[in-house]
Short mmCIF file of N, CA and C in Angstrom, two decimals:
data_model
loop_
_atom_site.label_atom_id
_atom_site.label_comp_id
_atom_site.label_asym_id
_atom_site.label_seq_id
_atom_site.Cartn_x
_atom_site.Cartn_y
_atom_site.Cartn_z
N UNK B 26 0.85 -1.18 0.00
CA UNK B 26 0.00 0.00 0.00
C UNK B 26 0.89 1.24 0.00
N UNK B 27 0.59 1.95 -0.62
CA UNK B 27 1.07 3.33 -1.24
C UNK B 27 0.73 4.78 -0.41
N UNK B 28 1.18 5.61 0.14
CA UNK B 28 0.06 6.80 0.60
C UNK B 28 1.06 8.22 0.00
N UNK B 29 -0.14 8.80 -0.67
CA UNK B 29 0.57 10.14 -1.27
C UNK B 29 0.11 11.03 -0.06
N UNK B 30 0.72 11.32 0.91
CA UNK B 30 0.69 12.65 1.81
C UNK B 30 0.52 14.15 1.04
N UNK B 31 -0.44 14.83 1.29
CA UNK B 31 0.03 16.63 0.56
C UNK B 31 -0.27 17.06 2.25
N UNK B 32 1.16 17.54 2.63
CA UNK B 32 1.50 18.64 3.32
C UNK B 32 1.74 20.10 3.10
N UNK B 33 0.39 20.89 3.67
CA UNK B 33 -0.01 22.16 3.26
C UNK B 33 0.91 22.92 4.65
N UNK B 34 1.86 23.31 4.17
CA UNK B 34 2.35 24.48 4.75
C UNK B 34 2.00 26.00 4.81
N UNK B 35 2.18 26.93 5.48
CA UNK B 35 2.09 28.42 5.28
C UNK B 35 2.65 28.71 4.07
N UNK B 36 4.06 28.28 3.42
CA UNK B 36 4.91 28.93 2.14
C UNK B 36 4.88 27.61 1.06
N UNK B 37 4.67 26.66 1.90
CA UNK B 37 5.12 25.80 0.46
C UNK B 37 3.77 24.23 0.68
N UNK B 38 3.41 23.87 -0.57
CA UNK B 38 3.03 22.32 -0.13
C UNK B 38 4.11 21.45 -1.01
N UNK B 39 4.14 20.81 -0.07
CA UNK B 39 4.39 19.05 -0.37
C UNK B 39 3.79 18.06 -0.62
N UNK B 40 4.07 17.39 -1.42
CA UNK B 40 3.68 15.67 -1.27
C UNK B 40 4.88 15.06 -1.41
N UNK B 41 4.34 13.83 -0.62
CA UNK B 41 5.13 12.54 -0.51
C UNK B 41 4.56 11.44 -1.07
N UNK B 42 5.07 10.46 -1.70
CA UNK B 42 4.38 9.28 -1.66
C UNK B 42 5.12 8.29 -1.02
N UNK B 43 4.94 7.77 0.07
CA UNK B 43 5.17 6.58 0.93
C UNK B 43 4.73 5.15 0.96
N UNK B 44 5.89 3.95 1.06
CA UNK B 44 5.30 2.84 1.08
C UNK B 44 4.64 3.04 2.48
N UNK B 45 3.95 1.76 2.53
CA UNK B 45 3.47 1.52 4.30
C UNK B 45 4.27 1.37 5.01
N UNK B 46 5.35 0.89 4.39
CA UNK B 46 6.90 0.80 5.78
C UNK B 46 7.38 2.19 5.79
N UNK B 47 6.91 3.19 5.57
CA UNK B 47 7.62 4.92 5.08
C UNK B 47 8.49 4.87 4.41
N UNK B 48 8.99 4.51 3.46
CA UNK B 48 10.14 4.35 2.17
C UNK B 48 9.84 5.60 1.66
N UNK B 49 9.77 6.65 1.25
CA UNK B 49 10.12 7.41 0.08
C UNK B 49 10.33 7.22 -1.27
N UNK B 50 8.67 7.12 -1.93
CA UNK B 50 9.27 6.93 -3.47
C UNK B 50 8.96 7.87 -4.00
N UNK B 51 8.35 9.26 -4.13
CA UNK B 51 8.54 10.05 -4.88
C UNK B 51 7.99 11.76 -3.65
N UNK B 52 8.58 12.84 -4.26
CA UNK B 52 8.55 13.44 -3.24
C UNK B 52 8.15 15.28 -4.71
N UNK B 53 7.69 16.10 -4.09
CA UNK B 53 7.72 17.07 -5.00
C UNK B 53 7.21 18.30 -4.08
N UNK B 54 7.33 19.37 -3.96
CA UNK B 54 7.22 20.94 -3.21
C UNK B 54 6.88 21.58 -4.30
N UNK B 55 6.24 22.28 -4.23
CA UNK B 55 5.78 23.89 -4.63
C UNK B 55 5.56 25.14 -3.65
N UNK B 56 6.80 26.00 -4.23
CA UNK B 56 6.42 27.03 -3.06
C UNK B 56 5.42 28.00 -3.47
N UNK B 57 5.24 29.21 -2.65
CA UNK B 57 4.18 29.89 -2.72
C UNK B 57 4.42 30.84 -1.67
N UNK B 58 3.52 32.38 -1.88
CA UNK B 58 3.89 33.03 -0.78
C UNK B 58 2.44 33.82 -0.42
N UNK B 59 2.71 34.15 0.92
CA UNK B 59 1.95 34.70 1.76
C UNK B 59 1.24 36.03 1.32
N UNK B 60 0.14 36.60 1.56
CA UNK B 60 0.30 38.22 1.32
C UNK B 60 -0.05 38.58 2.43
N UNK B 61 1.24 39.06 3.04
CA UNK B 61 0.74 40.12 4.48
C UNK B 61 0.36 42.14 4.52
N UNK B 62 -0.57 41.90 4.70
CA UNK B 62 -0.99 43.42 4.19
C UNK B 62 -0.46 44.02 5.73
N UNK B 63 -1.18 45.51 5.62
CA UNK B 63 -0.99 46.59 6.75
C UNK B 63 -2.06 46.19 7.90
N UNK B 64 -1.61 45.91 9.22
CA UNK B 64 -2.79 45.98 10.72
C UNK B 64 -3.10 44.41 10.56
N UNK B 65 -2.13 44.13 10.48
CA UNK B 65 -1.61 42.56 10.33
C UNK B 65 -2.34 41.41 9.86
N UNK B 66 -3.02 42.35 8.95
CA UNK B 66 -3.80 40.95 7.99
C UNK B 66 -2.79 40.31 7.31
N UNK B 67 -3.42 38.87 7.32
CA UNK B 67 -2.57 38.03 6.22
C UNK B 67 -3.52 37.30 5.46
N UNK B 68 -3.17 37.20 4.42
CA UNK B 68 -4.37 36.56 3.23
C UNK B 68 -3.50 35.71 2.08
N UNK B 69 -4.21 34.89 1.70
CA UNK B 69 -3.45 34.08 0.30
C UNK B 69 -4.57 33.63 -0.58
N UNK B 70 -4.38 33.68 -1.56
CA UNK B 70 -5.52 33.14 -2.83
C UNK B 70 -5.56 31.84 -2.94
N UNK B 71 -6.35 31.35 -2.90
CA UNK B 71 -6.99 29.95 -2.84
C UNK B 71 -6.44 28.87 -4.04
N UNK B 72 -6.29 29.85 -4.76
CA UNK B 72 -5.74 29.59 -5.72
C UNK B 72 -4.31 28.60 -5.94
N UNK B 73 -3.27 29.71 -5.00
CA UNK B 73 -2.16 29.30 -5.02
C UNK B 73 -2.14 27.66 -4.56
N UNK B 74 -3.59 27.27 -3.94
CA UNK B 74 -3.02 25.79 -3.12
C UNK B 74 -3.70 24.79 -4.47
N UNK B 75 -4.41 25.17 -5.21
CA UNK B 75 -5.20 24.57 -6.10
C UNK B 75 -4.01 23.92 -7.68
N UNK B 76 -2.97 25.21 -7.38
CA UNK B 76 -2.17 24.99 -8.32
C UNK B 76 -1.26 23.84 -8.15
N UNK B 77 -0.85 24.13 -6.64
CA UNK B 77 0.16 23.35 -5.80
C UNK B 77 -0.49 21.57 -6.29
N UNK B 78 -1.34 21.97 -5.60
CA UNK B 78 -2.20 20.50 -5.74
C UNK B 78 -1.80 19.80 -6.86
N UNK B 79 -2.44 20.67 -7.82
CA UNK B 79 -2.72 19.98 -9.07
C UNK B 79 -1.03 19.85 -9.54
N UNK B 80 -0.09 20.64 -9.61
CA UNK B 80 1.07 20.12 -9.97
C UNK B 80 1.90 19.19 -9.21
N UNK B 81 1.73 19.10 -7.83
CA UNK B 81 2.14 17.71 -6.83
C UNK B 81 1.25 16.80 -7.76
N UNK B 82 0.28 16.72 -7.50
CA UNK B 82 -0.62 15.38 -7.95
C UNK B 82 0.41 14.77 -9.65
N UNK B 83 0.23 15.80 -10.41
CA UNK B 83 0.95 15.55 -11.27
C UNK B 83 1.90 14.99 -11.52
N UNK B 84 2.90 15.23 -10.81
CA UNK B 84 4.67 14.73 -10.81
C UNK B 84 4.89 13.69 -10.30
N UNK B 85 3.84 13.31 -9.22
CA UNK B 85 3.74 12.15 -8.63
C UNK B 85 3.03 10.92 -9.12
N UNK B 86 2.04 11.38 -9.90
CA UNK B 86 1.72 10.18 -10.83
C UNK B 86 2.24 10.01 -11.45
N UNK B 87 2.99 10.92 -12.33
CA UNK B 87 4.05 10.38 -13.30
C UNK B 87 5.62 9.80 -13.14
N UNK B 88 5.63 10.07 -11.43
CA UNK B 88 6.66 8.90 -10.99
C UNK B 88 5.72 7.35 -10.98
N UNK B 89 4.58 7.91 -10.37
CA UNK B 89 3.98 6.28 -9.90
C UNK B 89 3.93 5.69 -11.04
N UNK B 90 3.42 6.44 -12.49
CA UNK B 90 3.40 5.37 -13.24
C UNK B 90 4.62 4.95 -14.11
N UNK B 91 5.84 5.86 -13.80
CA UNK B 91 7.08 5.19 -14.48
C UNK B 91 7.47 4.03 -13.73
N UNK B 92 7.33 3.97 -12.35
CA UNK B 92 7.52 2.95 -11.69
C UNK B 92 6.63 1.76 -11.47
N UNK B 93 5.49 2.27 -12.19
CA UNK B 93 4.23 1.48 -11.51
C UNK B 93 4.08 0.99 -10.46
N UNK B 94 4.12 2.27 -9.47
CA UNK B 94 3.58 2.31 -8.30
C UNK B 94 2.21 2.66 -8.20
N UNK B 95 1.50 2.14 -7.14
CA UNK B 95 -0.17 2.13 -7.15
C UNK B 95 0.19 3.33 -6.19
N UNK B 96 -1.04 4.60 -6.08
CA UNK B 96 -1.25 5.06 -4.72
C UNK B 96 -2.51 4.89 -4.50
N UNK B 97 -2.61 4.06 -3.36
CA UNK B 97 -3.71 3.26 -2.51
C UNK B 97 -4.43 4.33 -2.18
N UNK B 98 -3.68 5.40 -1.22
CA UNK B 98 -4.41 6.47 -0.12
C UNK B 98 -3.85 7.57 -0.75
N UNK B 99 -4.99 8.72 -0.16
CA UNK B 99 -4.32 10.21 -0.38
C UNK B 99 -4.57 10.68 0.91
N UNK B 100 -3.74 11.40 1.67
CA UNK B 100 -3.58 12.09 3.16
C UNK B 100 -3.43 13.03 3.17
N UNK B 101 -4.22 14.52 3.92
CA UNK B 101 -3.49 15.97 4.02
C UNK B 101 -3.68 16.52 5.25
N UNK B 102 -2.39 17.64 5.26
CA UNK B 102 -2.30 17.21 6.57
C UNK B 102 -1.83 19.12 6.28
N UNK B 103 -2.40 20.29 7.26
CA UNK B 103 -2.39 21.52 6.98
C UNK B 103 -2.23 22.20 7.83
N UNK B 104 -1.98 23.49 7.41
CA UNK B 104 -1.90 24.59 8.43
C UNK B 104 -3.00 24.62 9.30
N UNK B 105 -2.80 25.82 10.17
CA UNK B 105 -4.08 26.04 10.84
C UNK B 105 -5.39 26.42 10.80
N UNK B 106 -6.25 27.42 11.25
CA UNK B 106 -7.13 27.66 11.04
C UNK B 106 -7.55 28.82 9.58
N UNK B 107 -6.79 28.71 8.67
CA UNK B 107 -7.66 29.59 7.58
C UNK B 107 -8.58 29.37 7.12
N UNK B 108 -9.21 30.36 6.68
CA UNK B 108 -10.75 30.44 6.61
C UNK B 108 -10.92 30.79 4.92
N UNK B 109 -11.60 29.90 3.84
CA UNK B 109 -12.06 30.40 2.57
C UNK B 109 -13.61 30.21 2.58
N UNK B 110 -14.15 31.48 2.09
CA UNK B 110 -15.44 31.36 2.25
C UNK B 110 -15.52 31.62 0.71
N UNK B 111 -16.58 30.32 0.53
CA UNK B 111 -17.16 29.95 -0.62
C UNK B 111 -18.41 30.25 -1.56
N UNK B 112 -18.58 29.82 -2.83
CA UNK B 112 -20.33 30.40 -3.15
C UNK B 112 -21.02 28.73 -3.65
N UNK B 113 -21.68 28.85 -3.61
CA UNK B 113 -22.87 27.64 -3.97
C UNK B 113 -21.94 26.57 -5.09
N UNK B 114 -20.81 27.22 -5.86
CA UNK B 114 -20.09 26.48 -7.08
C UNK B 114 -18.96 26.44 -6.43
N UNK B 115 -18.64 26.45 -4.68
CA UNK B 115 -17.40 26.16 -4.66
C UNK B 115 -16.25 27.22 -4.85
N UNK B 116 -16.73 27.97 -5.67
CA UNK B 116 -15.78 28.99 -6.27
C UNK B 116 -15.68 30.05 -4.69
N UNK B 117 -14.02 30.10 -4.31
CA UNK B 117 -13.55 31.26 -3.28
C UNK B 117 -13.82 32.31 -3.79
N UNK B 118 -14.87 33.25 -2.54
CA UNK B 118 -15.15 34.56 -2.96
C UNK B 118 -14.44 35.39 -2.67
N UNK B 119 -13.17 35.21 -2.43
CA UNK B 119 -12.03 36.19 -1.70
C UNK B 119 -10.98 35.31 -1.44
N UNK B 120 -10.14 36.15 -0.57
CA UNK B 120 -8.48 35.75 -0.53
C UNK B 120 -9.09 34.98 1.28
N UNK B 121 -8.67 33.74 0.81
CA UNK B 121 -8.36 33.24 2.19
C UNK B 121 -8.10 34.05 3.45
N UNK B 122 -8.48 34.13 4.61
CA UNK B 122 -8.26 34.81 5.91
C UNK B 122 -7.38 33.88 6.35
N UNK B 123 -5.64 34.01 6.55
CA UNK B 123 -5.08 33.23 7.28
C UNK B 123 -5.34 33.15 8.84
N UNK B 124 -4.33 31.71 8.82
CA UNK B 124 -3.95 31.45 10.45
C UNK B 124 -3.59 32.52 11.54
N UNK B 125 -2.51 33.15 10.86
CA UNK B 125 -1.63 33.82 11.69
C UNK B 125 -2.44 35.16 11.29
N UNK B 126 -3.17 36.09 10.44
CA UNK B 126 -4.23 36.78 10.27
C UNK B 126 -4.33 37.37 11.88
N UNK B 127 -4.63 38.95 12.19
CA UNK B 127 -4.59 39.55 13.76
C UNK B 127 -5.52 40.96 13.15
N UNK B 128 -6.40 40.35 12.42
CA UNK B 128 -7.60 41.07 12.32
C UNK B 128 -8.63 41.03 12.83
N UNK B 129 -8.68 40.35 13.82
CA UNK B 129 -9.95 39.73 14.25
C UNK B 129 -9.87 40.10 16.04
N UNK B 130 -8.71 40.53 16.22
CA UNK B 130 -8.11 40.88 18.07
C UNK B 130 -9.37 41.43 18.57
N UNK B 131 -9.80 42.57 17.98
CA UNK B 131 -11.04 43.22 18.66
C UNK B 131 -11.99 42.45 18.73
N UNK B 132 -12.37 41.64 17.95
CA UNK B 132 -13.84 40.40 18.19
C UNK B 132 -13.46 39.36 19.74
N UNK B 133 -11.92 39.18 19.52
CA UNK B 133 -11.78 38.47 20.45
C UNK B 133 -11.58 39.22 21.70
N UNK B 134 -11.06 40.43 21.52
CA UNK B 134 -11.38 40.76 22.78
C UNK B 134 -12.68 40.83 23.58
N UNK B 135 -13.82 40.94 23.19
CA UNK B 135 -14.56 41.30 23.23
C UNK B 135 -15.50 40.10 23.70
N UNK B 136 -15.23 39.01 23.46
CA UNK B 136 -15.85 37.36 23.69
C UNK B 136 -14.57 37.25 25.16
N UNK B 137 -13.98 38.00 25.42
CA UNK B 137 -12.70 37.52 26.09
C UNK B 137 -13.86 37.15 27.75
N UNK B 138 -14.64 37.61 28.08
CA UNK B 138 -15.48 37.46 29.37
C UNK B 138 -16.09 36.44 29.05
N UNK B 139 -16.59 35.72 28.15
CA UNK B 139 -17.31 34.76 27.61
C UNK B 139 -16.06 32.86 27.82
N UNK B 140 -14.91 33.20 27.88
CA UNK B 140 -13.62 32.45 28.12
C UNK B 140 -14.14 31.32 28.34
N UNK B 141 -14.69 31.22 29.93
CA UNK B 141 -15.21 30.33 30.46
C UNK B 141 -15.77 29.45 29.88
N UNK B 142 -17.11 29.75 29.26
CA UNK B 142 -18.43 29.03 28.65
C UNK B 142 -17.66 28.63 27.10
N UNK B 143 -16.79 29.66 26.31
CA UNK B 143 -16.41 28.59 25.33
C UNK B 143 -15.71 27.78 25.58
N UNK B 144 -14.73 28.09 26.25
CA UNK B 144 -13.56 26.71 26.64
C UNK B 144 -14.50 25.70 27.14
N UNK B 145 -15.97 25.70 27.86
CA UNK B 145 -16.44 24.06 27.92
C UNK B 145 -17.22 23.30 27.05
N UNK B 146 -17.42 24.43 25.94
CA UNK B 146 -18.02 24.29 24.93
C UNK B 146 -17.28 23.42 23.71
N UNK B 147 -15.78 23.82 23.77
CA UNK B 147 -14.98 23.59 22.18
C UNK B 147 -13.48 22.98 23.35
N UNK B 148 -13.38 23.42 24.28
CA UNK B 148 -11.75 22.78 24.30
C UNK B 148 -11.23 23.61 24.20
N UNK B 149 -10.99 25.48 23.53
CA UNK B 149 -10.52 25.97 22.93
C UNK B 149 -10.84 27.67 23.91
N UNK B 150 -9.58 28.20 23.94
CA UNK B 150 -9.92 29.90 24.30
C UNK B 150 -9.70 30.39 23.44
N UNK B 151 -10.23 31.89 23.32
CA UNK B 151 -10.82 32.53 22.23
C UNK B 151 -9.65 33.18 21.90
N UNK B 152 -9.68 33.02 20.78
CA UNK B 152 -8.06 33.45 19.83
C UNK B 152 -7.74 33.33 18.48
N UNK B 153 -7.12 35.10 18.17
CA UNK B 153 -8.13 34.73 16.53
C UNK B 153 -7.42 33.96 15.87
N UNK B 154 -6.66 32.85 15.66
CA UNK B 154 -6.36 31.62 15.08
C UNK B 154 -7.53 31.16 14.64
N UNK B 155 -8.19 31.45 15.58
CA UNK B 155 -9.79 29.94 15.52
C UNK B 155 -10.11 30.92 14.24
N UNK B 156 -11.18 30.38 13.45
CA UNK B 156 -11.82 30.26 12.40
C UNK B 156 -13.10 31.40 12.67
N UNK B 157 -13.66 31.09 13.54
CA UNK B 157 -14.78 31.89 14.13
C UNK B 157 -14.96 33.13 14.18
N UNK B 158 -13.74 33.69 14.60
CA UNK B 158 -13.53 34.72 14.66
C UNK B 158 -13.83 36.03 13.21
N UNK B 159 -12.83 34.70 13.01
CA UNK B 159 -12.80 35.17 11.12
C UNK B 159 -13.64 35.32 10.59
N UNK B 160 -15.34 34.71 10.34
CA UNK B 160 -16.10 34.25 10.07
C UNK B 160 -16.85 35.85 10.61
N UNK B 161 -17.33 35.98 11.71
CA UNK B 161 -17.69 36.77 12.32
C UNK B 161 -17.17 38.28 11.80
N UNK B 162 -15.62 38.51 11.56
CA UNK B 162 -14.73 39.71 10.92
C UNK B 162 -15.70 40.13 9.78
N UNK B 163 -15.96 38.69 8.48
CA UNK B 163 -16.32 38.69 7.23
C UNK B 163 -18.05 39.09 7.30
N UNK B 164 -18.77 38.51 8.54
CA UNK B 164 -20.13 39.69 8.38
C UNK B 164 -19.88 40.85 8.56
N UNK B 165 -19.26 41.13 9.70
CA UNK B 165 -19.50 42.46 9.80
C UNK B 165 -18.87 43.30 8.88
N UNK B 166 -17.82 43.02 8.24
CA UNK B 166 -16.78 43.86 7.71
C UNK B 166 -16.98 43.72 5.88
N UNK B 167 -17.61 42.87 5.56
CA UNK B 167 -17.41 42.17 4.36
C UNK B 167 -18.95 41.66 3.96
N UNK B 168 -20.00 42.19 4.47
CA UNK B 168 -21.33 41.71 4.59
C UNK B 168 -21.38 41.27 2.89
N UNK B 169 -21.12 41.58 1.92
CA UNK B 169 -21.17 41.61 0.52
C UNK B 169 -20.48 40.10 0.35
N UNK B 170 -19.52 39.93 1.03
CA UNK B 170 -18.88 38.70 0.42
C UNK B 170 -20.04 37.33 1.53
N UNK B 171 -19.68 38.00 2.63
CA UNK B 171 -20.67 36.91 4.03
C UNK B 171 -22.16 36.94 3.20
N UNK B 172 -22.98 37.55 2.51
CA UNK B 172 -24.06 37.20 1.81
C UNK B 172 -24.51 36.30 0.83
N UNK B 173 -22.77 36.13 0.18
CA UNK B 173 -22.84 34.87 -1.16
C UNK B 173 -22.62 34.03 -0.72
N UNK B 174 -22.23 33.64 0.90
CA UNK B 174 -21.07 32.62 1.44
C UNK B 174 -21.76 31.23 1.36
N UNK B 175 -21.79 30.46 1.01
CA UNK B 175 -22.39 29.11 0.81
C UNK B 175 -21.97 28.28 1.95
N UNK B 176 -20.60 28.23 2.03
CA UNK B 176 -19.53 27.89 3.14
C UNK B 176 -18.45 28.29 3.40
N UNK B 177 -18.42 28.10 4.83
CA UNK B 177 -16.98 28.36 5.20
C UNK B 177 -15.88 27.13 4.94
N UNK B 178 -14.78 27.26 4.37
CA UNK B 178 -13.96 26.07 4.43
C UNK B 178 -12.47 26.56 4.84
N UNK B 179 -12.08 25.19 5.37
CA UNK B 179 -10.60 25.34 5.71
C UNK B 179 -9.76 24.89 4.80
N UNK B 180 -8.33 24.95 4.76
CA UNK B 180 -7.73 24.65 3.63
C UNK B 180 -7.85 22.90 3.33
N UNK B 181 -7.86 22.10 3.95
CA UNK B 181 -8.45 20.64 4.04
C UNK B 181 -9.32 20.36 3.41
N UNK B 182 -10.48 20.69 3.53
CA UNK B 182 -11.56 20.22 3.11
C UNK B 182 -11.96 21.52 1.69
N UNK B 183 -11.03 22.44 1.71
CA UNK B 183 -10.65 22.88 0.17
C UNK B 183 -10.46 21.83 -0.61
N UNK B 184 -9.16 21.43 0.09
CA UNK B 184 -8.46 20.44 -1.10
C UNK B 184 -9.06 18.71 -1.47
N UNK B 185 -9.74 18.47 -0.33
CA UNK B 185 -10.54 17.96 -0.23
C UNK B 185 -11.82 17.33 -1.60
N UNK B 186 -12.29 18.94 -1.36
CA UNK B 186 -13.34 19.00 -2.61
C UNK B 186 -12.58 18.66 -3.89
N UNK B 187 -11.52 19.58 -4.04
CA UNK B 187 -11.03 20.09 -5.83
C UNK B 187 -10.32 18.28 -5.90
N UNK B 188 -10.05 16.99 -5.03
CA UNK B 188 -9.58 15.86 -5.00
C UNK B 188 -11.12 15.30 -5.59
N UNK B 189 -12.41 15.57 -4.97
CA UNK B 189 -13.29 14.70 -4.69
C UNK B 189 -14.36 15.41 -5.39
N UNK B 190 -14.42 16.24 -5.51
CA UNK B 190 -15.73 16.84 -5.88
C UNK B 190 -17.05 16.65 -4.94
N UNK B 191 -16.52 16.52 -3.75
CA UNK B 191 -17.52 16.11 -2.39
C UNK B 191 -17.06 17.23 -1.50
N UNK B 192 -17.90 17.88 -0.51
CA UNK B 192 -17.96 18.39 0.96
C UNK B 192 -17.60 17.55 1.83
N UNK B 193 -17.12 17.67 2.73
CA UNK B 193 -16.51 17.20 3.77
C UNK B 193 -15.59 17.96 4.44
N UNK B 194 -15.63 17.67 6.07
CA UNK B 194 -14.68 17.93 6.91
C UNK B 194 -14.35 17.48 7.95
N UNK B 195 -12.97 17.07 8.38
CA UNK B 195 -12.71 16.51 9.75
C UNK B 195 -13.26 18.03 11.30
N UNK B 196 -14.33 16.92 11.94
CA UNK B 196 -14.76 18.11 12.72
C UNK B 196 -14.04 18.21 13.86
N UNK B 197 -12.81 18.20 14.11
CA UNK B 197 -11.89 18.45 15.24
C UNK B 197 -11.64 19.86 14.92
#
């Protein structure tokens, strides 16, 4: 059994393709970069991971099939919480809201008395990493884009879809 890993980094993705014993048979990166604007937004086009994808996927089949290697599984494994909000076709209506993204401080300050009741709610204190936050930024700030939003997605279950042509998400 075969597993092609795509490891979504902040600057670059990877894939691997691994036997089941972890051997290394074919390996390929694409970098990519960040856009950090002014008042410490950070954003990236959805785009850039779609390309990544599709040219990992690429290079790697065309090792698997010079070698005729099978890949059994596909695995991804990603950054943190960025946020692409979507329209009814899937299609990103904007630039991804990253992880590291510190646009959202005032929302969280502001839930910061609330601490308690989410942490027994999620596991989690309020910090704009989380997704939520973000989400919340994009009504108020972005009501035009939060009106088409079909869904919110993370970069996972991005890549996910453009693999599968299915919805889905790991709900951790």
């Amino acid at each position: 059994m075969n597993i092609l890993v795509i490891d979504v980094g902040t600057s670059s993705m990877r894939g691997i393709l691994f036997t089941h014993e972890g051997k290394v048979l074919a390996e390929n990166q694409i970098l990519y970069h960040v856009c950090y604007k002014g008042n410490s937004w950070v954003e990236q086009a959805a785009s850039d991971w779609e390309n990544a994808l599709y040219n990992i996927a690429k290079e790697i089949a065309k090792a698997a099939g010079a070698n005729k290697w099978k890949i059994d599984a596909i695995t991804i494994t990603s950054q943190r919480s960025s946020v692409i909000p979507v329209d009814k076709s899937i299609r990103p209506l904007c630039n991804a809201i990253m992880w590291q993204d510190k646009r959202t401080n005032e929302i969280c300050e502001q839930l910061n008395t609330q601490n308690d009741k989410i942490f027994s709610l999620c596991g989690s204190r309020v910090n704009p990493v989380f997704s939520a936050s973000k989400m919340t930024w994009l009504r108020e700030n972005r009501p035009e884009i939060y009106a088409k939003t079909y869904k919110f997605l993370v970069i996972p279950d991005y890549l996910n879809y453009l693999i599968t042509g299915e919805l889905c998400t790991d709900y951790t």
